[in-house]
Short mmCIF file of C-alpha atoms and ligand atoms in Angstrom, two decimals:
data_model
loop_
_atom_site.label_atom_id
_atom_site.label_comp_id
_atom_site.label_asym_id
_atom_site.label_seq_id
_atom_site.Cartn_x
_atom_site.Cartn_y
_atom_site.Cartn_z
CA MET D 689 27.69 -7.18 37.94
CA ARG D 690 27.00 -3.91 39.88
CA GLN D 691 25.11 -4.38 43.15
CA VAL D 692 21.86 -2.05 43.48
CA SER D 693 20.85 -1.98 47.08
CA ASP D 694 17.15 -1.60 48.22
CA VAL D 695 17.27 0.91 51.06
CA LYS D 696 14.27 0.47 53.42
CA GLU D 697 13.38 -0.82 56.81
CA SER D 698 10.06 -2.80 57.48
CA TYR D 699 8.05 -4.37 60.25
CA GLU D 700 5.16 -6.81 59.51
CA ILE D 701 2.48 -8.40 61.57
CA GLY D 702 -0.37 -10.81 60.59
CA SER D 703 -3.22 -12.64 62.23
CA LYS D 704 -2.39 -14.36 65.61
CA SER D 705 -3.73 -17.58 64.17
CA ASN D 706 -0.97 -17.79 61.56
CA ILE D 707 1.45 -20.16 63.44
CA ASP D 708 3.61 -20.46 60.49
CA GLN D 709 4.90 -16.80 60.86
CA PRO D 710 4.32 -15.85 64.51
CA ASN D 711 4.44 -12.03 65.12
CA GLN D 712 7.60 -10.43 66.63
CA GLU D 713 5.90 -8.53 69.22
CA LEU D 714 7.30 -5.46 70.79
CA PRO D 715 7.06 -5.15 74.53
CA GLU D 716 4.09 -3.22 75.37
CA ASP D 717 5.97 -0.82 77.62
CA VAL D 718 8.24 0.09 74.78
CA LEU D 719 5.34 1.41 72.47
CA PRO D 720 2.00 1.18 74.61
CA ASP D 721 -0.99 0.24 72.44
CA PHE D 722 1.07 -0.17 69.46
CA ARG D 723 0.28 -3.94 69.28
CA SER D 724 -3.32 -3.74 69.74
CA PHE D 725 -3.54 -0.83 67.52
CA LEU D 726 -1.85 -2.77 64.59
CA MET D 727 -4.14 -5.86 65.12
CA TYR D 728 -7.25 -3.53 64.96
CA PHE D 729 -5.95 -1.97 61.88
CA HIS D 730 -4.97 -5.22 60.14
CA TRP D 731 -8.56 -6.58 60.74
CA GLU D 732 -10.13 -3.23 59.48
CA CYS D 733 -7.95 -3.53 56.41
CA HIS D 734 -9.14 -7.06 55.90
CA HIS D 735 -12.95 -6.11 56.18
CA THR D 736 -12.30 -3.44 53.46
CA ALA D 737 -10.45 -6.07 51.44
CA GLU D 738 -13.68 -8.39 51.74
CA THR D 739 -15.64 -5.48 50.13
CA ILE D 740 -13.30 -5.08 47.36
CA LEU D 741 -13.13 -8.81 46.74
CA SER D 742 -16.94 -8.83 46.47
CA ALA D 743 -17.07 -6.09 44.01
CA MET D 744 -14.36 -7.72 41.99
CA ALA D 745 -16.31 -11.20 42.17
CA LEU D 746 -19.43 -9.22 40.62
CA GLY D 747 -17.26 -7.51 38.23
CA ILE D 748 -15.93 -10.63 36.77
CA GLY D 749 -19.38 -11.83 36.46
CA LEU D 750 -19.73 -14.50 39.36
CA SER D 751 -23.18 -14.63 40.80
CA ASP D 752 -21.75 -15.16 44.23
CA GLU D 753 -20.28 -11.94 45.60
CA ASN D 754 -18.71 -13.86 48.51
CA HIS D 755 -16.90 -16.27 46.25
CA PHE D 756 -13.44 -15.12 47.50
CA ARG D 757 -14.21 -15.12 51.29
CA PRO D 758 -13.73 -18.70 52.42
CA THR D 759 -10.25 -18.95 50.48
CA ASN D 760 -9.25 -15.34 51.84
CA PRO D 761 -10.41 -15.26 55.50
CA GLY D 762 -7.43 -12.95 56.37
CA HIS D 763 -5.14 -15.38 58.58
CA ASN D 764 -2.55 -15.18 55.86
CA ASN D 765 -2.67 -11.61 55.31
CA GLN D 766 0.42 -9.28 56.33
CA LEU D 767 0.31 -5.65 57.17
CA ARG D 768 3.81 -4.18 56.44
CA LEU D 769 5.22 -0.83 57.83
CA LEU D 770 7.59 0.54 55.47
CA HIS D 771 10.22 3.18 56.04
CA TYR D 772 12.50 4.52 53.21
CA PRO D 773 15.25 6.43 55.04
CA PRO D 774 16.82 9.34 53.50
CA VAL D 775 19.59 8.57 50.90
CA PRO D 776 21.69 10.85 48.62
CA VAL D 777 19.54 11.65 45.62
CA ALA D 778 22.61 11.02 43.48
CA ASP D 779 23.03 7.47 44.42
CA VAL D 780 19.44 6.81 43.25
CA GLU D 781 20.00 8.71 40.07
CA GLN D 782 23.18 6.88 39.33
CA HIS D 783 21.51 3.43 40.02
CA LEU D 784 23.64 2.86 43.00
CA SER D 785 20.63 2.43 45.22
CA THR D 786 16.97 2.22 44.53
CA GLU D 787 14.03 2.55 46.88
CA MET D 788 12.24 -0.64 45.98
CA GLY D 789 12.92 -2.63 42.67
CA ALA D 790 10.09 -3.55 40.06
CA HIS D 791 8.14 -6.60 41.19
CA SER D 792 4.52 -7.86 41.34
CA ASP D 793 2.93 -8.78 44.58
CA ARG D 794 2.11 -12.38 45.30
CA GLY D 795 -1.27 -12.54 46.98
CA SER D 796 -4.91 -11.93 45.89
CA ILE D 797 -4.88 -8.13 46.28
CA ILE D 798 -2.87 -5.53 47.88
CA MET D 799 -3.98 -2.18 49.55
CA LEU D 800 -1.31 0.46 49.80
CA PHE D 801 -1.36 3.41 52.19
CA GLN D 802 1.34 5.96 51.54
CA ASP D 803 2.35 9.55 52.75
CA ASP D 804 2.72 12.46 50.25
CA CYS D 805 6.33 11.93 49.16
CA GLY D 806 5.56 10.17 45.75
CA GLY D 807 7.81 7.86 44.07
CA LEU D 808 5.47 5.00 43.42
CA GLN D 809 5.32 3.91 39.82
CA ILE D 810 3.47 0.98 37.97
CA GLU D 811 4.66 -0.35 34.54
CA ASP D 812 2.51 0.61 31.67
CA PRO D 813 0.81 -2.89 30.81
CA HIS D 814 0.95 -2.01 27.20
CA ASN D 815 4.42 -0.72 27.05
CA PRO D 816 6.72 -3.08 29.06
CA GLY D 817 9.62 -1.33 30.63
CA VAL D 818 7.73 2.21 30.75
CA PHE D 819 6.83 3.19 34.09
CA ILE D 820 4.14 5.60 35.13
CA ASN D 821 3.97 7.88 38.33
CA VAL D 822 1.27 7.19 40.69
CA PRO D 823 0.93 10.44 42.48
CA PRO D 824 0.14 9.99 46.29
CA PRO D 825 -3.66 10.30 46.56
CA LYS D 826 -4.75 12.09 49.44
CA ASP D 827 -6.84 9.86 51.99
CA GLU D 828 -7.15 7.18 49.37
CA VAL D 829 -5.91 3.71 49.21
CA VAL D 830 -4.10 2.32 46.11
CA MET D 831 -5.26 -1.27 45.34
CA ASN D 832 -3.12 -3.68 43.19
CA VAL D 833 -4.13 -7.09 42.00
CA GLY D 834 -1.64 -10.09 43.14
CA ASP D 835 -0.20 -12.98 41.20
CA LEU D 836 -2.45 -15.44 42.69
CA MET D 837 -5.71 -13.53 41.79
CA ILE D 838 -4.66 -13.57 38.05
CA ARG D 839 -4.80 -17.38 38.12
CA TRP D 840 -8.16 -17.51 39.43
CA VAL D 841 -9.62 -15.13 36.94
CA ASN D 842 -7.37 -16.43 33.93
CA ASP D 843 -5.65 -13.00 33.22
CA ALA D 844 -8.94 -11.07 33.07
CA LEU D 845 -7.44 -8.88 35.63
CA LYS D 846 -3.39 -8.10 35.54
CA SER D 847 -1.10 -8.11 38.46
CA THR D 848 0.51 -4.65 38.46
CA VAL D 849 4.18 -4.64 38.18
CA HIS D 850 5.37 -1.54 40.38
CA ARG D 851 8.42 0.01 42.04
CA VAL D 852 9.29 2.79 44.23
CA THR D 853 11.96 5.40 42.88
CA LEU D 854 12.68 9.02 43.35
CA PRO D 855 9.75 11.44 43.80
CA PRO D 856 9.12 13.90 40.89
CA LYS D 857 11.90 16.28 40.34
CA GLN D 858 10.78 19.52 42.15
CA ASP D 859 10.34 17.48 45.27
CA ARG D 860 13.10 15.27 45.19
CA PHE D 861 15.58 16.29 47.87
CA THR D 862 15.85 18.29 51.19
CA GLY D 863 18.84 20.13 52.62
CA ASP D 864 22.33 20.78 51.14
CA GLU D 865 23.26 17.24 51.02
CA HIS D 866 20.55 16.57 48.54
CA MET D 867 19.20 13.76 50.53
CA THR D 868 15.72 12.03 49.69
CA ARG D 869 12.89 12.96 52.12
CA ALA D 870 12.07 9.82 54.37
CA ARG D 871 9.16 8.01 52.88
CA TYR D 872 6.51 5.80 54.70
CA SER D 873 4.12 3.55 53.28
CA VAL D 874 1.86 0.74 54.56
CA PRO D 875 0.94 -2.08 52.23
CA HIS D 876 -1.64 -4.63 53.43
CA PHE D 877 -1.23 -7.89 51.58
CA VAL D 878 -4.43 -10.16 51.42
CA SER D 879 -3.26 -13.78 50.51
CA PRO D 880 -5.35 -17.02 50.42
CA GLU D 881 -5.06 -19.59 53.04
CA GLY D 882 -2.17 -22.01 52.83
CA GLN D 883 -4.42 -24.98 52.13
CA SER D 884 -6.49 -23.21 49.31
CA VAL D 885 -6.31 -24.60 45.79
CA VAL D 886 -6.02 -21.61 43.35
CA GLU D 887 -7.38 -22.53 39.98
CA CYS D 888 -9.04 -20.87 37.02
CA LEU D 889 -12.79 -20.00 37.74
CA PRO D 890 -14.98 -21.86 35.34
CA SER D 891 -16.59 -18.74 34.29
CA CYS D 892 -13.22 -17.22 33.35
CA ALA D 893 -12.29 -20.12 30.95
CA ASP D 894 -13.96 -21.61 28.01
CA GLU D 895 -12.18 -22.74 24.66
CA LYS D 896 -11.34 -19.03 24.33
CA PRO D 897 -9.24 -18.39 26.29
CA PRO D 898 -8.68 -21.68 28.03
CA ALA D 899 -7.32 -21.99 31.55
CA LYS D 900 -3.75 -20.39 31.30
CA TYR D 901 -2.50 -21.57 34.53
CA LYS D 902 -2.44 -25.00 36.34
CA PRO D 903 -4.14 -25.23 39.76
CA ILE D 904 -1.84 -24.49 42.71
CA GLU D 905 -2.02 -25.03 46.30
O1 AKG R 980 6.17 1.57 49.48
C1 AKG R 980 5.42 1.42 48.41
O2 AKG R 980 4.81 2.25 48.05
C2 AKG R 980 5.21 -0.08 47.84
C3 AKG R 980 5.65 -1.10 48.83
C4 AKG R 980 5.45 -2.48 48.09
O3 AKG R 980 5.27 -2.53 46.62
C5 AKG R 980 5.66 -3.71 48.58
O4 AKG R 980 6.00 -3.71 49.82
O5 AKG R 980 5.55 -4.83 48.14
FE1 FE2 R 981 4.72 -4.39 46.10
#
């Protein structure tokens, strides 16, 4: 079997109340204000996520727009800083390395901030195996539905399979060595509390379609 390596570096932080995954703090004198800014940004992202979750609750027909708040209070969220360092374009074209392989994210919803490099793709839900470019929107956030949310809503929403690959051809490399440009992205993963039971919402299941997934904790 040929090994395909994912080439990236990441740093993650979450709520200080998450004692199962304590933050690995950088010393304050190494990057002054880094910690406090990241904590501020983490909670700003969560507040925006709460608004999105409220819109989703109304969109799927719940009468309580705050339905997802008690199970998603933010203490199990993760803010991930991602750096995809330059790699030879030929390695990616020959499938010796990839930026990030195809996957769906686990939690409730995911908000993704990215620079202008491009390379993010989603799988066409109607054509498995066919990937579509998601051009980097300026000053916008890309939002994905996570694997736990689809259990709540009984597949009324889909969790998006996505991957990161080479940017479009005209912008694929820099320099004589044909290296990719460094890419930076910041996903914020919103996940339910560890003790929450994720089970099909009554309004999303009747005989047609019945609940497709068992409750999980
Ligand atoms: O870097 C990106 O644009 C996507 C990151 C991602 O999908 C992830 O970290 O799960
Ligand atoms: Fe992802």
